[in-house]
Amino acid sequence: MSVEALTYAALGARLAVSPEAARSLAKRRRLPRSLSDDGKALVSVDLAEIRHTPRPPRGRQAGNIAPFAAKIEALKAEIVRLEARAVDDRADFERERERADRLTVELLQATAETMAAKEVTARLEDEVAALRAGGSVDSRGQATRRLGHLAASIVEADRKACR
């Protein structure tokens, strides 16, 4: 049992692993460490006690890549399909927004026309009520004038409605 003081690089070379793997091994095994004169860490290790077998490299083999390549191609095709659908959906959205804007304008116009028609109806109802309340024709012919105004208002309202 000979204990040697090795740097991580030297330990890695002896065990056929990288210096980072040697450092990790020293930490896991809680091997005693000290500093050398040049500031490098030295690990006290008995190589006879360490039965370290390095793991094989994790490089991917050609057989393992094929399923991933197929999956990548399937995902690319899905992305293209979804982008095309997004373009179609955006066009539908724009059409519906324009349609909603047109309907809003039409609704506002119809509301304004309805309010104007209600005002004319109220005025005509007031004139009809005044004619009914007036009764017979007086000396000045006010009933005749009111009736003329009523007829003119009806004709005017009819003309507006026909436009």
Short mmCIF file of N, CA, C and O in Angstrom, two decimals, residues 34-162:
data_model
loop_
_atom_site.label_atom_id
_atom_site.label_comp_id
_atom_site.label_asym_id
_atom_site.label_seq_id
_atom_site.Cartn_x
_atom_site.Cartn_y
_atom_site.Cartn_z
N SER A 34 -4.29 18.41 -0.22
CA SER A 34 -3.39 19.45 0.29
C SER A 34 -2.93 20.28 -0.89
O SER A 34 -3.19 19.94 -2.05
N LEU A 35 -2.25 21.38 -0.60
CA LEU A 35 -1.76 22.26 -1.66
C LEU A 35 -0.27 22.05 -1.85
O LEU A 35 0.49 21.91 -0.89
N SER A 36 0.18 22.06 -3.09
CA SER A 36 1.61 21.94 -3.39
C SER A 36 2.24 23.33 -3.31
O SER A 36 1.56 24.33 -3.11
N ASP A 37 3.53 23.40 -3.51
CA ASP A 37 4.24 24.68 -3.46
C ASP A 37 3.82 25.61 -4.58
O ASP A 37 3.84 26.83 -4.42
N ASP A 38 3.43 25.03 -5.71
CA ASP A 38 3.01 25.88 -6.83
C ASP A 38 1.51 26.21 -6.79
O ASP A 38 0.99 26.76 -7.74
N GLY A 39 0.80 25.84 -5.74
CA GLY A 39 -0.61 26.19 -5.57
C GLY A 39 -1.59 25.19 -6.13
O GLY A 39 -2.79 25.42 -6.09
N LYS A 40 -1.11 24.06 -6.65
CA LYS A 40 -2.01 23.05 -7.19
C LYS A 40 -2.44 22.12 -6.07
O LYS A 40 -1.71 21.87 -5.12
N ALA A 41 -3.66 21.57 -6.25
CA ALA A 41 -4.18 20.64 -5.25
C ALA A 41 -3.54 19.27 -5.46
O ALA A 41 -3.41 18.79 -6.58
N LEU A 42 -3.14 18.66 -4.34
CA LEU A 42 -2.60 17.31 -4.36
C LEU A 42 -3.54 16.39 -3.61
O LEU A 42 -4.05 16.74 -2.55
N VAL A 43 -3.79 15.23 -4.17
CA VAL A 43 -4.69 14.26 -3.56
C VAL A 43 -3.84 13.09 -3.09
O VAL A 43 -3.05 12.53 -3.86
N SER A 44 -3.99 12.71 -1.82
CA SER A 44 -3.28 11.54 -1.29
C SER A 44 -4.13 10.33 -1.58
O SER A 44 -5.26 10.20 -1.09
N VAL A 45 -3.59 9.40 -2.39
CA VAL A 45 -4.39 8.28 -2.83
C VAL A 45 -3.53 7.02 -2.88
O VAL A 45 -2.34 7.07 -3.22
N ASP A 46 -4.14 5.90 -2.51
CA ASP A 46 -3.51 4.60 -2.68
C ASP A 46 -4.19 3.96 -3.89
O ASP A 46 -5.35 3.56 -3.83
N LEU A 47 -3.50 3.92 -5.01
CA LEU A 47 -4.09 3.44 -6.25
C LEU A 47 -4.47 1.97 -6.17
O LEU A 47 -5.34 1.51 -6.93
N ALA A 48 -3.88 1.22 -5.26
CA ALA A 48 -4.23 -0.20 -5.13
C ALA A 48 -5.63 -0.36 -4.54
O ALA A 48 -6.34 -1.32 -4.85
N GLU A 49 -6.05 0.60 -3.72
CA GLU A 49 -7.39 0.52 -3.11
C GLU A 49 -8.49 0.98 -4.07
O GLU A 49 -9.63 0.58 -3.94
N ILE A 50 -8.12 1.84 -4.98
CA ILE A 50 -9.14 2.38 -5.89
C ILE A 50 -9.34 1.40 -7.04
O ILE A 50 -8.41 1.09 -7.78
N ARG A 51 -10.50 0.88 -7.12
CA ARG A 51 -10.85 -0.03 -8.21
C ARG A 51 -11.79 0.73 -9.16
O ARG A 51 -12.98 0.46 -9.24
N HIS A 52 -11.23 1.70 -9.82
CA HIS A 52 -12.03 2.56 -10.69
C HIS A 52 -11.96 2.05 -12.12
O HIS A 52 -10.90 1.86 -12.68
N THR A 53 -13.13 1.83 -12.70
CA THR A 53 -13.21 1.49 -14.12
C THR A 53 -13.96 2.62 -14.80
O THR A 53 -15.11 2.91 -14.46
N PRO A 54 -13.32 3.29 -15.73
CA PRO A 54 -14.00 4.42 -16.38
C PRO A 54 -15.18 3.95 -17.21
O PRO A 54 -15.18 2.86 -17.78
N ARG A 55 -16.18 4.78 -17.22
CA ARG A 55 -17.36 4.48 -18.03
C ARG A 55 -17.04 4.72 -19.50
O ARG A 55 -16.23 5.58 -19.83
N PRO A 56 -17.69 3.96 -20.36
CA PRO A 56 -17.44 4.21 -21.78
C PRO A 56 -18.00 5.58 -22.17
O PRO A 56 -18.94 6.09 -21.55
N PRO A 57 -17.40 6.20 -23.17
CA PRO A 57 -17.90 7.52 -23.59
C PRO A 57 -19.36 7.44 -24.02
O PRO A 57 -19.83 6.44 -24.54
N ARG A 58 -20.04 8.53 -23.79
CA ARG A 58 -21.48 8.57 -24.07
C ARG A 58 -21.80 9.01 -25.49
O ARG A 58 -22.88 9.47 -25.76
N GLY A 59 -20.89 8.88 -26.39
CA GLY A 59 -21.15 9.31 -27.76
C GLY A 59 -22.32 8.53 -28.35
O GLY A 59 -22.52 7.36 -28.08
N ARG A 60 -23.08 9.20 -29.16
CA ARG A 60 -24.24 8.55 -29.78
C ARG A 60 -23.81 7.75 -30.98
O ARG A 60 -22.98 8.19 -31.77
N GLN A 61 -24.43 6.64 -31.12
CA GLN A 61 -24.12 5.80 -32.27
C GLN A 61 -25.11 6.11 -33.38
O GLN A 61 -26.17 6.67 -33.16
N ALA A 62 -24.76 5.71 -34.58
CA ALA A 62 -25.58 6.02 -35.76
C ALA A 62 -26.97 5.41 -35.64
O ALA A 62 -27.95 5.98 -36.09
N GLY A 63 -27.10 4.26 -35.00
CA GLY A 63 -28.40 3.62 -34.85
C GLY A 63 -29.33 4.38 -33.94
O GLY A 63 -30.54 4.33 -34.08
N ASN A 64 -28.77 5.11 -32.99
CA ASN A 64 -29.60 5.87 -32.05
C ASN A 64 -30.09 7.19 -32.64
O ASN A 64 -31.03 7.77 -32.14
N ILE A 65 -29.45 7.67 -33.67
CA ILE A 65 -29.81 8.97 -34.23
C ILE A 65 -31.05 8.89 -35.11
O ILE A 65 -31.84 9.82 -35.17
N ALA A 66 -31.27 7.77 -35.76
CA ALA A 66 -32.37 7.64 -36.71
C ALA A 66 -33.74 7.94 -36.09
O ALA A 66 -34.52 8.70 -36.68
N PRO A 67 -34.08 7.40 -34.91
CA PRO A 67 -35.40 7.74 -34.36
C PRO A 67 -35.54 9.23 -34.04
O PRO A 67 -36.60 9.82 -34.24
N PHE A 68 -34.42 9.84 -33.59
CA PHE A 68 -34.48 11.27 -33.28
C PHE A 68 -34.62 12.09 -34.55
O PHE A 68 -35.35 13.09 -34.56
N ALA A 69 -33.95 11.69 -35.60
CA ALA A 69 -34.06 12.42 -36.87
C ALA A 69 -35.48 12.32 -37.41
O ALA A 69 -36.03 13.32 -37.91
N ALA A 70 -36.09 11.14 -37.29
CA ALA A 70 -37.48 10.99 -37.74
C ALA A 70 -38.41 11.86 -36.91
O ALA A 70 -39.33 12.49 -37.44
N LYS A 71 -38.16 11.91 -35.62
CA LYS A 71 -38.99 12.73 -34.72
C LYS A 71 -38.83 14.22 -35.07
O LYS A 71 -39.81 14.97 -35.09
N ILE A 72 -37.60 14.63 -35.36
CA ILE A 72 -37.35 16.03 -35.74
C ILE A 72 -38.08 16.38 -37.03
O ILE A 72 -38.70 17.45 -37.13
N GLU A 73 -38.03 15.50 -37.99
CA GLU A 73 -38.73 15.75 -39.26
C GLU A 73 -40.24 15.82 -39.04
O GLU A 73 -40.92 16.66 -39.64
N ALA A 74 -40.77 14.96 -38.19
CA ALA A 74 -42.20 14.99 -37.90
C ALA A 74 -42.58 16.30 -37.22
O ALA A 74 -43.62 16.90 -37.53
N LEU A 75 -41.73 16.77 -36.31
CA LEU A 75 -42.01 18.04 -35.63
C LEU A 75 -41.90 19.22 -36.59
O LEU A 75 -42.70 20.17 -36.49
N LYS A 76 -40.94 19.16 -37.51
CA LYS A 76 -40.84 20.24 -38.51
C LYS A 76 -42.10 20.29 -39.38
O LYS A 76 -42.61 21.36 -39.68
N ALA A 77 -42.59 19.12 -39.78
CA ALA A 77 -43.82 19.07 -40.59
C ALA A 77 -45.00 19.62 -39.79
O ALA A 77 -45.85 20.34 -40.34
N GLU A 78 -45.06 19.30 -38.51
CA GLU A 78 -46.13 19.81 -37.65
C GLU A 78 -46.05 21.33 -37.52
O GLU A 78 -47.07 22.02 -37.54
N ILE A 79 -44.84 21.85 -37.42
CA ILE A 79 -44.66 23.31 -37.34
C ILE A 79 -45.16 23.98 -38.61
O ILE A 79 -45.86 25.00 -38.56
N VAL A 80 -44.82 23.42 -39.76
CA VAL A 80 -45.27 23.99 -41.04
C VAL A 80 -46.80 23.96 -41.11
O VAL A 80 -47.43 24.94 -41.52
N ARG A 81 -47.39 22.83 -40.69
CA ARG A 81 -48.85 22.72 -40.72
C ARG A 81 -49.50 23.75 -39.79
O ARG A 81 -50.48 24.42 -40.15
N LEU A 82 -48.93 23.92 -38.60
CA LEU A 82 -49.50 24.87 -37.64
C LEU A 82 -49.32 26.32 -38.10
O LEU A 82 -50.21 27.16 -37.88
N GLU A 83 -48.20 26.61 -38.76
CA GLU A 83 -48.01 27.97 -39.28
C GLU A 83 -49.02 28.27 -40.37
O GLU A 83 -49.57 29.38 -40.43
N ALA A 84 -49.30 27.30 -41.24
CA ALA A 84 -50.30 27.50 -42.29
C ALA A 84 -51.68 27.71 -41.68
O ALA A 84 -52.45 28.58 -42.13
N ARG A 85 -51.98 26.95 -40.66
CA ARG A 85 -53.28 27.11 -39.99
C ARG A 85 -53.38 28.47 -39.30
O ARG A 85 -54.43 29.11 -39.32
N ALA A 86 -52.27 28.93 -38.73
CA ALA A 86 -52.26 30.25 -38.08
C ALA A 86 -52.53 31.35 -39.09
O ALA A 86 -53.25 32.32 -38.81
N VAL A 87 -51.97 31.22 -40.30
CA VAL A 87 -52.21 32.21 -41.36
C VAL A 87 -53.69 32.21 -41.74
O VAL A 87 -54.30 33.28 -41.87
N ASP A 88 -54.27 31.02 -41.90
CA ASP A 88 -55.70 30.93 -42.24
C ASP A 88 -56.57 31.51 -41.12
O ASP A 88 -57.53 32.25 -41.38
N ASP A 89 -56.22 31.18 -39.88
CA ASP A 89 -57.00 31.70 -38.75
C ASP A 89 -56.90 33.21 -38.66
O ASP A 89 -57.87 33.90 -38.34
N ARG A 90 -55.71 33.75 -38.96
CA ARG A 90 -55.53 35.20 -38.92
C ARG A 90 -56.39 35.87 -39.99
O ARG A 90 -57.01 36.91 -39.75
N ALA A 91 -56.46 35.27 -41.18
CA ALA A 91 -57.29 35.82 -42.26
C ALA A 91 -58.76 35.78 -41.85
O ALA A 91 -59.49 36.76 -42.07
N ASP A 92 -59.20 34.68 -41.24
CA ASP A 92 -60.58 34.59 -40.75
C ASP A 92 -60.84 35.67 -39.70
O ASP A 92 -61.90 36.31 -39.70
N PHE A 93 -59.90 35.85 -38.81
CA PHE A 93 -60.05 36.86 -37.77
C PHE A 93 -60.20 38.25 -38.37
O PHE A 93 -61.06 39.03 -37.95
N GLU A 94 -59.36 38.57 -39.37
CA GLU A 94 -59.44 39.88 -40.00
C GLU A 94 -60.78 40.09 -40.70
O GLU A 94 -61.38 41.16 -40.60
N ARG A 95 -61.27 39.06 -41.40
CA ARG A 95 -62.58 39.15 -42.06
C ARG A 95 -63.68 39.39 -41.04
O ARG A 95 -64.57 40.24 -41.24
N GLU A 96 -63.65 38.66 -39.95
CA GLU A 96 -64.70 38.81 -38.94
C GLU A 96 -64.61 40.17 -38.24
O GLU A 96 -65.63 40.75 -37.89
N ARG A 97 -63.39 40.68 -38.06
CA ARG A 97 -63.27 42.00 -37.45
C ARG A 97 -63.84 43.07 -38.36
O ARG A 97 -64.55 43.98 -37.91
N GLU A 98 -63.55 42.98 -39.67
CA GLU A 98 -64.12 43.94 -40.61
C GLU A 98 -65.64 43.84 -40.64
O GLU A 98 -66.34 44.86 -40.68
N ARG A 99 -66.15 42.63 -40.59
CA ARG A 99 -67.60 42.42 -40.58
C ARG A 99 -68.22 43.03 -39.31
O ARG A 99 -69.26 43.69 -39.37
N ALA A 100 -67.57 42.83 -38.18
CA ALA A 100 -68.07 43.39 -36.93
C ALA A 100 -68.04 44.92 -36.97
O ALA A 100 -68.97 45.58 -36.48
N ASP A 101 -67.00 45.49 -37.57
CA ASP A 101 -66.93 46.95 -37.69
C ASP A 101 -68.07 47.49 -38.56
O ASP A 101 -68.70 48.50 -38.22
N ARG A 102 -68.33 46.80 -39.69
CA ARG A 102 -69.45 47.22 -40.55
C ARG A 102 -70.78 47.13 -39.81
O ARG A 102 -71.62 48.03 -39.89
N LEU A 103 -70.98 46.04 -39.08
CA LEU A 103 -72.24 45.87 -38.35
C LEU A 103 -72.38 46.93 -37.25
O LEU A 103 -73.49 47.40 -36.98
N THR A 104 -71.28 47.30 -36.63
CA THR A 104 -71.33 48.35 -35.60
C THR A 104 -71.76 49.67 -36.20
O THR A 104 -72.60 50.38 -35.63
N VAL A 105 -71.21 50.00 -37.37
CA VAL A 105 -71.60 51.26 -38.04
C VAL A 105 -73.09 51.22 -38.40
O VAL A 105 -73.83 52.19 -38.18
N GLU A 106 -73.54 50.09 -38.95
CA GLU A 106 -74.95 49.96 -39.31
C GLU A 106 -75.85 50.07 -38.09
O GLU A 106 -76.91 50.68 -38.13
N LEU A 107 -75.42 49.47 -36.99
CA LEU A 107 -76.21 49.54 -35.75
C LEU A 107 -76.29 50.97 -35.24
O LEU A 107 -77.37 51.42 -34.81
N LEU A 108 -75.19 51.70 -35.29
CA LEU A 108 -75.21 53.09 -34.86
C LEU A 108 -76.12 53.94 -35.74
O LEU A 108 -76.86 54.80 -35.26
N GLN A 109 -76.09 53.68 -37.05
CA GLN A 109 -76.96 54.41 -37.96
C GLN A 109 -78.43 54.08 -37.67
O GLN A 109 -79.29 54.98 -37.65
N ALA A 110 -78.72 52.81 -37.48
CA ALA A 110 -80.10 52.41 -37.20
C ALA A 110 -80.57 53.01 -35.88
O ALA A 110 -81.74 53.43 -35.75
N THR A 111 -79.69 53.07 -34.89
CA THR A 111 -80.06 53.67 -33.60
C THR A 111 -80.37 55.16 -33.77
O THR A 111 -81.36 55.66 -33.22
N ALA A 112 -79.55 55.86 -34.55
CA ALA A 112 -79.79 57.29 -34.78
C ALA A 112 -81.11 57.50 -35.52
O ALA A 112 -81.90 58.40 -35.17
N GLU A 113 -81.38 56.66 -36.53
CA GLU A 113 -82.65 56.79 -37.27
C GLU A 113 -83.84 56.48 -36.36
O GLU A 113 -84.88 57.13 -36.46
N THR A 114 -83.68 55.49 -35.50
CA THR A 114 -84.77 55.14 -34.58
C THR A 114 -85.06 56.30 -33.63
O THR A 114 -86.22 56.62 -33.37
N MET A 115 -84.00 56.91 -33.11
CA MET A 115 -84.20 58.04 -32.18
C MET A 115 -84.89 59.20 -32.89
O MET A 115 -85.78 59.84 -32.34
N ALA A 116 -84.47 59.49 -34.13
CA ALA A 116 -85.10 60.57 -34.89
C ALA A 116 -86.57 60.24 -35.15
O ALA A 116 -87.45 61.12 -35.04
N ALA A 117 -86.85 58.98 -35.49
CA ALA A 117 -88.24 58.59 -35.73
C ALA A 117 -89.07 58.71 -34.46
O ALA A 117 -90.25 59.13 -34.51
N LYS A 118 -88.51 58.39 -33.33
CA LYS A 118 -89.25 58.52 -32.06
C LYS A 118 -89.55 59.98 -31.76
O LYS A 118 -90.63 60.30 -31.26
N GLU A 119 -88.59 60.86 -32.05
CA GLU A 119 -88.83 62.28 -31.82
C GLU A 119 -89.95 62.80 -32.71
O GLU A 119 -90.83 63.55 -32.27
N VAL A 120 -89.92 62.41 -33.99
CA VAL A 120 -90.98 62.84 -34.92
C VAL A 120 -92.32 62.27 -34.48
O VAL A 120 -93.34 62.98 -34.49
N THR A 121 -92.33 61.01 -34.06
CA THR A 121 -93.58 60.39 -33.60
C THR A 121 -94.13 61.13 -32.39
O THR A 121 -95.34 61.40 -32.30
N ALA A 122 -93.28 61.50 -31.46
CA ALA A 122 -93.73 62.22 -30.27
C ALA A 122 -94.30 63.58 -30.64
O ALA A 122 -95.35 64.00 -30.11
N ARG A 123 -93.64 64.27 -31.57
CA ARG A 123 -94.14 65.59 -31.99
C ARG A 123 -95.48 65.46 -32.69
O ARG A 123 -96.42 66.24 -32.44
N LEU A 124 -95.62 64.46 -33.56
CA LEU A 124 -96.88 64.26 -34.26
C LEU A 124 -98.00 63.89 -33.29
O LEU A 124 -99.14 64.35 -33.44
N GLU A 125 -97.65 63.06 -32.30
CA GLU A 125 -98.67 62.70 -31.30
C GLU A 125 -99.11 63.92 -30.52
O GLU A 125 -100.31 64.07 -30.19
N ASP A 126 -98.17 64.82 -30.23
CA ASP A 126 -98.54 66.05 -29.53
C ASP A 126 -99.46 66.91 -30.39
O ASP A 126 -100.45 67.50 -29.89
N GLU A 127 -99.17 67.00 -31.68
CA GLU A 127 -100.01 67.81 -32.56
C GLU A 127 -101.41 67.20 -32.70
O GLU A 127 -102.42 67.91 -32.72
N VAL A 128 -101.48 65.86 -32.81
CA VAL A 128 -102.79 65.20 -32.89
C VAL A 128 -103.57 65.43 -31.60
O VAL A 128 -104.78 65.72 -31.62
N ALA A 129 -102.89 65.33 -30.47
CA ALA A 129 -103.57 65.57 -29.19
C ALA A 129 -104.06 67.01 -29.10
O ALA A 129 -105.16 67.27 -28.58
N ALA A 130 -103.26 67.97 -29.60
CA ALA A 130 -103.68 69.37 -29.57
C ALA A 130 -104.89 69.58 -30.47
O ALA A 130 -105.81 70.35 -30.12
N LEU A 131 -104.95 68.90 -31.64
CA LEU A 131 -106.10 69.02 -32.52
C LEU A 131 -107.35 68.44 -31.86
O LEU A 131 -108.44 69.00 -31.98
N ARG A 132 -107.19 67.32 -31.20
CA ARG A 132 -108.35 66.72 -30.53
C ARG A 132 -108.83 67.59 -29.38
O ARG A 132 -110.02 67.68 -29.12
N ALA A 133 -107.91 68.20 -28.69
CA ALA A 133 -108.29 69.03 -27.55
C ALA A 133 -108.93 70.34 -28.02
O ALA A 133 -109.78 70.91 -27.34
N GLY A 134 -108.52 70.83 -29.20
CA GLY A 134 -109.04 72.10 -29.71
C GLY A 134 -110.51 72.03 -30.08
O GLY A 134 -111.24 73.01 -29.97
N GLY A 135 -110.95 70.89 -30.48
CA GLY A 135 -112.36 70.72 -30.82
C GLY A 135 -112.71 71.33 -32.15
O GLY A 135 -112.21 70.94 -33.18
N SER A 136 -113.56 72.35 -32.15
CA SER A 136 -114.07 72.94 -33.39
C SER A 136 -113.13 74.03 -33.89
O SER A 136 -112.24 74.50 -33.19
N VAL A 137 -113.43 74.50 -35.09
CA VAL A 137 -112.61 75.53 -35.72
C VAL A 137 -112.98 76.86 -35.09
O VAL A 137 -114.13 77.24 -34.98
N ASP A 138 -111.96 77.60 -34.64
CA ASP A 138 -112.23 78.90 -34.06
C ASP A 138 -112.15 79.99 -35.13
O ASP A 138 -111.93 79.70 -36.30
N SER A 139 -112.31 81.20 -34.76
CA SER A 139 -112.40 82.30 -35.72
C SER A 139 -111.10 82.54 -36.46
O SER A 139 -111.11 83.03 -37.57
N ARG A 140 -110.01 82.23 -35.89
CA ARG A 140 -108.74 82.50 -36.55
C ARG A 140 -108.30 81.35 -37.45
O ARG A 140 -107.30 81.46 -38.14
N GLY A 141 -108.89 80.22 -37.37
CA GLY A 141 -108.53 79.08 -38.20
C GLY A 141 -107.30 78.34 -37.69
O GLY A 141 -106.54 77.79 -38.47
N GLN A 142 -107.11 78.36 -36.35
CA GLN A 142 -105.94 77.69 -35.77
C GLN A 142 -105.98 76.18 -36.03
O GLN A 142 -104.95 75.56 -36.26
N ALA A 143 -107.17 75.59 -35.98
CA ALA A 143 -107.28 74.15 -36.21
C ALA A 143 -106.83 73.81 -37.62
O ALA A 143 -106.16 72.80 -37.85
N THR A 144 -107.18 74.67 -38.56
CA THR A 144 -106.80 74.42 -39.95
C THR A 144 -105.29 74.51 -40.09
O THR A 144 -104.65 73.68 -40.76
N ARG A 145 -104.69 75.48 -39.45
CA ARG A 145 -103.23 75.61 -39.51
C ARG A 145 -102.54 74.41 -38.85
O ARG A 145 -101.56 73.89 -39.35
N ARG A 146 -103.08 74.01 -37.72
CA ARG A 146 -102.49 72.85 -37.03
C ARG A 146 -102.59 71.60 -37.89
O ARG A 146 -101.66 70.80 -37.96
N LEU A 147 -103.73 71.47 -38.55
CA LEU A 147 -103.92 70.32 -39.43
C LEU A 147 -102.95 70.39 -40.61
O LEU A 147 -102.38 69.38 -41.02
N GLY A 148 -102.71 71.58 -41.14
CA GLY A 148 -101.74 71.76 -42.23
C GLY A 148 -100.33 71.42 -41.77
O GLY A 148 -99.57 70.75 -42.49
N HIS A 149 -99.98 71.86 -40.56
CA HIS A 149 -98.66 71.52 -40.00
C HIS A 149 -98.51 70.01 -39.80
O HIS A 149 -97.45 69.43 -40.07
N LEU A 150 -99.58 69.40 -39.32
CA LEU A 150 -99.57 67.96 -39.11
C LEU A 150 -99.38 67.22 -40.43
O LEU A 150 -98.55 66.31 -40.52
N ALA A 151 -100.09 67.64 -41.45
CA ALA A 151 -99.96 67.00 -42.76
C ALA A 151 -98.55 67.20 -43.31
O ALA A 151 -97.93 66.26 -43.86
N ALA A 152 -98.00 68.39 -43.15
CA ALA A 152 -96.64 68.67 -43.62
C ALA A 152 -95.63 67.82 -42.86
O ALA A 152 -94.66 67.28 -43.45
N SER A 153 -95.81 67.66 -41.58
CA SER A 153 -94.90 66.85 -40.77
C SER A 153 -94.96 65.39 -41.19
O SER A 153 -93.93 64.70 -41.26
N ILE A 154 -96.16 64.92 -41.49
CA ILE A 154 -96.32 63.52 -41.91
C ILE A 154 -95.63 63.30 -43.25
O ILE A 154 -94.94 62.32 -43.47
N VAL A 155 -95.82 64.24 -44.18
CA VAL A 155 -95.19 64.13 -45.50
C VAL A 155 -93.66 64.17 -45.36
O VAL A 155 -92.94 63.38 -45.98
N GLU A 156 -93.17 65.07 -44.51
CA GLU A 156 -91.72 65.16 -44.30
C GLU A 156 -91.17 63.87 -43.70
O GLU A 156 -90.13 63.37 -44.13
N ALA A 157 -91.86 63.32 -42.70
CA ALA A 157 -91.43 62.06 -42.09
C ALA A 157 -91.47 60.92 -43.10
O ALA A 157 -90.58 60.06 -43.11
N ASP A 158 -92.45 60.92 -43.97
CA ASP A 158 -92.56 59.89 -44.98
C ASP A 158 -91.40 59.99 -45.97
O ASP A 158 -90.84 58.98 -46.39
N ARG A 159 -91.04 61.21 -46.36
CA ARG A 159 -89.94 61.40 -47.28
C ARG A 159 -88.62 60.93 -46.68
O ARG A 159 -87.80 60.30 -47.34
N LYS A 160 -88.40 61.23 -45.39
CA LYS A 160 -87.18 60.79 -44.71
C LYS A 160 -87.13 59.28 -44.64
O LYS A 160 -86.07 58.66 -44.77
N ALA A 161 -88.28 58.64 -44.42
CA ALA A 161 -88.31 57.21 -44.31
C ALA A 161 -88.02 56.53 -45.64
O ALA A 161 -87.45 55.45 -45.71
N CYS A 162 -88.40 57.18 -46.75
CA CYS A 162 -88.19 56.58 -48.07
C CYS A 162 -86.73 56.70 -48.53
O CYS A 162 -86.32 56.00 -49.44
#
